[in-house]
Amino acid sequence: MKPQRISRFIAHDWSTHSSRDRGVERAMEPLVGDALQAGRLAFTLRDDSLVAICADRGLATELRFQQRELLKTLAAAGFAGIERMRIRLTHTPRAPEPAQRLEPREIPESARQILADTAAGIQDDGLANALQRLARAAKTPPD
């Protein structure tokens, strides 16, 4: 039995609202990207207003000074009819983006040797160099 798609269970209005808010945040990212990524700021649209949900007063003040530029950027991104901006304060507007952790690569010695041998037999220099780098980078640390 094939599982049903999650979108089947989510109301269409909510899905539309969520994708619109993601579009607003993508449009605003060049101006306030650091605060968005850190989870200190979130944007949403309500009727003819852009609502900025801020984590601290300093950010709210900065947004008040940038209000005209933010509304112009939003209009240029295709969100017409947004005429004013409201700012709300809360402790956590949204969860911060998780930091990506790099998992250590471990490739056995036999596999590293196969990578090196394969690289020696390939005529494409770019691919051969990539295989050699992979064989060198995957060395297991000494215990």
PDB file of C-alpha atoms in Angstrom:
ATOM      1  CA  MET A   1       0.000   0.000   0.000  1.00  0.00           C
ATOM      2  CA  LYS A   2       1.435   3.342  -1.064  1.00  0.00           C
ATOM      3  CA  PRO A   3       1.377   6.077   1.643  1.00  0.00           C
ATOM      4  CA  GLN A   4      -0.708   9.189   0.961  1.00  0.00           C
ATOM      5  CA  ARG A   5       1.025  12.490   0.359  1.00  0.00           C
ATOM      6  CA  ILE A   6       1.022  14.822   3.352  1.00  0.00           C
ATOM      7  CA  SER A   7      -0.326  17.671   1.224  1.00  0.00           C
ATOM      8  CA  ARG A   8      -3.576  15.736   0.935  1.00  0.00           C
ATOM      9  CA  PHE A   9      -4.174  16.280   4.648  1.00  0.00           C
ATOM     10  CA  ILE A  10      -3.092  19.908   4.907  1.00  0.00           C
ATOM     11  CA  ALA A  11      -5.670  22.557   4.137  1.00  0.00           C
ATOM     12  CA  HIS A  12      -5.095  24.276   0.813  1.00  0.00           C
ATOM     13  CA  ASP A  13      -5.380  27.744   2.377  1.00  0.00           C
ATOM     14  CA  TRP A  14      -2.679  26.991   4.926  1.00  0.00           C
ATOM     15  CA  SER A  15      -0.383  25.600   2.258  1.00  0.00           C
ATOM     16  CA  THR A  16      -0.876  28.690   0.083  1.00  0.00           C
ATOM     17  CA  HIS A  17      -0.261  30.997   3.042  1.00  0.00           C
ATOM     18  CA  SER A  18       2.903  29.121   4.018  1.00  0.00           C
ATOM     19  CA  SER A  19       4.389  29.173   0.511  1.00  0.00           C
ATOM     20  CA  ARG A  20       3.562  32.888   0.189  1.00  0.00           C
ATOM     21  CA  ASP A  21       5.401  33.599   3.462  1.00  0.00           C
ATOM     22  CA  ARG A  22       8.428  31.644   2.225  1.00  0.00           C
ATOM     23  CA  GLY A  23       8.348  33.782  -0.928  1.00  0.00           C
ATOM     24  CA  VAL A  24       8.267  36.957   1.166  1.00  0.00           C
ATOM     25  CA  GLU A  25      11.231  35.768   3.237  1.00  0.00           C
ATOM     26  CA  ARG A  26      13.193  34.856   0.079  1.00  0.00           C
ATOM     27  CA  ALA A  27      12.533  38.361  -1.285  1.00  0.00           C
ATOM     28  CA  MET A  28      13.701  39.973   1.980  1.00  0.00           C
ATOM     29  CA  GLU A  29      16.785  37.797   2.401  1.00  0.00           C
ATOM     30  CA  PRO A  30      19.242  40.207   0.705  1.00  0.00           C
ATOM     31  CA  LEU A  31      18.320  42.917   3.217  1.00  0.00           C
ATOM     32  CA  VAL A  32      17.889  40.938   6.445  1.00  0.00           C
ATOM     33  CA  GLY A  33      19.237  37.466   5.672  1.00  0.00           C
ATOM     34  CA  ASP A  34      21.373  37.106   8.811  1.00  0.00           C
ATOM     35  CA  ALA A  35      18.423  37.740  11.140  1.00  0.00           C
ATOM     36  CA  LEU A  36      16.211  35.357   9.152  1.00  0.00           C
ATOM     37  CA  GLN A  37      18.754  32.545   9.256  1.00  0.00           C
ATOM     38  CA  ALA A  38      19.425  33.054  12.957  1.00  0.00           C
ATOM     39  CA  GLY A  39      15.727  32.751  13.743  1.00  0.00           C
ATOM     40  CA  ARG A  40      15.480  36.280  15.138  1.00  0.00           C
ATOM     41  CA  LEU A  41      13.046  37.437  12.440  1.00  0.00           C
ATOM     42  CA  ALA A  42      10.069  36.107  10.484  1.00  0.00           C
ATOM     43  CA  PHE A  43       7.783  37.756   7.929  1.00  0.00           C
ATOM     44  CA  THR A  44       4.144  37.216   7.037  1.00  0.00           C
ATOM     45  CA  LEU A  45       1.521  39.075   5.026  1.00  0.00           C
ATOM     46  CA  ARG A  46      -1.815  40.182   6.490  1.00  0.00           C
ATOM     47  CA  ASP A  47      -4.217  41.956   4.131  1.00  0.00           C
ATOM     48  CA  ASP A  48      -2.286  45.025   2.886  1.00  0.00           C
ATOM     49  CA  SER A  49       0.467  44.830   5.546  1.00  0.00           C
ATOM     50  CA  LEU A  50       3.851  43.207   5.884  1.00  0.00           C
ATOM     51  CA  VAL A  51       4.173  41.900   9.432  1.00  0.00           C
ATOM     52  CA  ALA A  52       7.711  41.494  10.785  1.00  0.00           C
ATOM     53  CA  ILE A  53       7.980  39.324  13.898  1.00  0.00           C
ATOM     54  CA  CYS A  54      11.193  40.275  15.721  1.00  0.00           C
ATOM     55  CA  ALA A  55      13.073  38.744  18.628  1.00  0.00           C
ATOM     56  CA  ASP A  56      14.505  41.980  20.034  1.00  0.00           C
ATOM     57  CA  ARG A  57      13.954  45.717  20.098  1.00  0.00           C
ATOM     58  CA  GLY A  58      17.201  46.535  18.303  1.00  0.00           C
ATOM     59  CA  LEU A  59      16.143  44.536  15.278  1.00  0.00           C
ATOM     60  CA  ALA A  60      12.675  46.114  15.391  1.00  0.00           C
ATOM     61  CA  THR A  61      14.235  49.582  15.354  1.00  0.00           C
ATOM     62  CA  GLU A  62      16.474  48.636  12.442  1.00  0.00           C
ATOM     63  CA  LEU A  63      13.439  47.397  10.506  1.00  0.00           C
ATOM     64  CA  ARG A  64      11.573  50.643  11.162  1.00  0.00           C
ATOM     65  CA  PHE A  65      14.450  52.541   9.543  1.00  0.00           C
ATOM     66  CA  GLN A  66      14.486  50.117   6.597  1.00  0.00           C
ATOM     67  CA  GLN A  67      10.704  50.055   6.219  1.00  0.00           C
ATOM     68  CA  ARG A  68      10.600  51.962   2.934  1.00  0.00           C
ATOM     69  CA  GLU A  69      13.299  49.768   1.353  1.00  0.00           C
ATOM     70  CA  LEU A  70      11.606  46.581   2.565  1.00  0.00           C
ATOM     71  CA  LEU A  71       8.277  47.586   1.032  1.00  0.00           C
ATOM     72  CA  LYS A  72       9.967  48.558  -2.254  1.00  0.00           C
ATOM     73  CA  THR A  73      11.785  45.220  -2.346  1.00  0.00           C
ATOM     74  CA  LEU A  74       8.562  43.372  -1.696  1.00  0.00           C
ATOM     75  CA  ALA A  75       6.779  45.236  -4.498  1.00  0.00           C
ATOM     76  CA  ALA A  76       9.669  44.524  -6.885  1.00  0.00           C
ATOM     77  CA  ALA A  77       9.414  40.820  -6.004  1.00  0.00           C
ATOM     78  CA  GLY A  78       5.806  40.759  -7.217  1.00  0.00           C
ATOM     79  CA  PHE A  79       3.878  41.285  -3.985  1.00  0.00           C
ATOM     80  CA  ALA A  80       1.782  44.257  -5.072  1.00  0.00           C
ATOM     81  CA  GLY A  81      -0.682  46.019  -2.803  1.00  0.00           C
ATOM     82  CA  ILE A  82       1.405  45.863   0.373  1.00  0.00           C
ATOM     83  CA  GLU A  83       1.318  49.455   1.601  1.00  0.00           C
ATOM     84  CA  ARG A  84       2.411  49.376   5.216  1.00  0.00           C
ATOM     85  CA  MET A  85       4.511  47.444   7.670  1.00  0.00           C
ATOM     86  CA  ARG A  86       3.749  46.318  11.204  1.00  0.00           C
ATOM     87  CA  ILE A  87       6.345  45.088  13.665  1.00  0.00           C
ATOM     88  CA  ARG A  88       5.652  42.622  16.468  1.00  0.00           C
ATOM     89  CA  LEU A  89       8.015  41.568  19.246  1.00  0.00           C
ATOM     90  CA  THR A  90       8.282  38.034  20.577  1.00  0.00           C
ATOM     91  CA  HIS A  91      11.060  35.973  22.130  1.00  0.00           C
ATOM     92  CA  THR A  92      11.283  33.354  19.379  1.00  0.00           C
ATOM     93  CA  PRO A  93       9.746  34.239  15.996  1.00  0.00           C
ATOM     94  CA  ARG A  94      10.815  30.842  14.627  1.00  0.00           C
ATOM     95  CA  ALA A  95      13.383  28.167  15.174  1.00  0.00           C
ATOM     96  CA  PRO A  96      16.838  28.994  13.809  1.00  0.00           C
ATOM     97  CA  GLU A  97      18.150  27.103  10.821  1.00  0.00           C
ATOM     98  CA  PRO A  98      20.071  24.071  12.058  1.00  0.00           C
ATOM     99  CA  ALA A  99      23.809  24.162  11.537  1.00  0.00           C
ATOM    100  CA  GLN A 100      24.925  21.398   9.240  1.00  0.00           C
ATOM    101  CA  ARG A 101      27.427  19.049  10.786  1.00  0.00           C
ATOM    102  CA  LEU A 102      29.846  17.262   8.548  1.00  0.00           C
ATOM    103  CA  GLU A 103      30.096  13.596   9.298  1.00  0.00           C
ATOM    104  CA  PRO A 104      33.631  12.230   9.169  1.00  0.00           C
ATOM    105  CA  ARG A 105      34.255  10.081   6.119  1.00  0.00           C
ATOM    106  CA  GLU A 106      35.686   6.660   6.671  1.00  0.00           C
ATOM    107  CA  ILE A 107      36.660   4.526   3.705  1.00  0.00           C
ATOM    108  CA  PRO A 108      38.598   1.300   4.192  1.00  0.00           C
ATOM    109  CA  GLU A 109      42.131   1.067   2.859  1.00  0.00           C
ATOM    110  CA  SER A 110      41.058  -1.433   0.170  1.00  0.00           C
ATOM    111  CA  ALA A 111      38.435   0.984  -1.156  1.00  0.00           C
ATOM    112  CA  ARG A 112      40.957   3.838  -1.163  1.00  0.00           C
ATOM    113  CA  GLN A 113      43.307   1.687  -3.202  1.00  0.00           C
ATOM    114  CA  ILE A 114      40.509   0.902  -5.683  1.00  0.00           C
ATOM    115  CA  LEU A 115      39.788   4.639  -6.031  1.00  0.00           C
ATOM    116  CA  ALA A 116      43.459   5.389  -6.688  1.00  0.00           C
ATOM    117  CA  ASP A 117      43.772   2.533  -9.218  1.00  0.00           C
ATOM    118  CA  THR A 118      40.615   3.652 -11.004  1.00  0.00           C
ATOM    119  CA  ALA A 119      41.892   7.235 -11.154  1.00  0.00           C
ATOM    120  CA  ALA A 120      45.134   6.035 -12.749  1.00  0.00           C
ATOM    121  CA  GLY A 121      43.192   4.264 -15.522  1.00  0.00           C
ATOM    122  CA  ILE A 122      40.837   7.145 -16.405  1.00  0.00           C
ATOM    123  CA  GLN A 123      41.724   9.487 -19.251  1.00  0.00           C
ATOM    124  CA  ASP A 124      39.435  12.322 -18.072  1.00  0.00           C
ATOM    125  CA  ASP A 125      41.770  14.458 -15.943  1.00  0.00           C
ATOM    126  CA  GLY A 126      38.977  16.128 -13.975  1.00  0.00           C
ATOM    127  CA  LEU A 127      37.400  12.852 -12.954  1.00  0.00           C
ATOM    128  CA  ALA A 128      40.779  11.259 -12.210  1.00  0.00           C
ATOM    129  CA  ASN A 129      41.760  14.189  -9.974  1.00  0.00           C
ATOM    130  CA  ALA A 130      38.426  14.015  -8.154  1.00  0.00           C
ATOM    131  CA  LEU A 131      38.876  10.307  -7.446  1.00  0.00           C
ATOM    132  CA  GLN A 132      42.421  10.899  -6.201  1.00  0.00           C
ATOM    133  CA  ARG A 133      41.236  13.677  -3.877  1.00  0.00           C
ATOM    134  CA  LEU A 134      38.501  11.417  -2.541  1.00  0.00           C
ATOM    135  CA  ALA A 135      41.007   8.635  -1.893  1.00  0.00           C
ATOM    136  CA  ARG A 136      43.294  11.060  -0.002  1.00  0.00           C
ATOM    137  CA  ALA A 137      40.515  12.812   1.947  1.00  0.00           C
ATOM    138  CA  ALA A 138      38.923   9.601   3.143  1.00  0.00           C
ATOM    139  CA  LYS A 139      41.942   8.369   5.070  1.00  0.00           C
ATOM    140  CA  THR A 140      40.979   7.096   8.480  1.00  0.00           C
ATOM    141  CA  PRO A 141      42.678   8.900  11.356  1.00  0.00           C
ATOM    142  CA  PRO A 142      45.282   6.865  13.254  1.00  0.00           C
ATOM    143  CA  ASP A 143      44.021   5.359  16.521  1.00  0.00           C
TER     144      ASP A 143
END
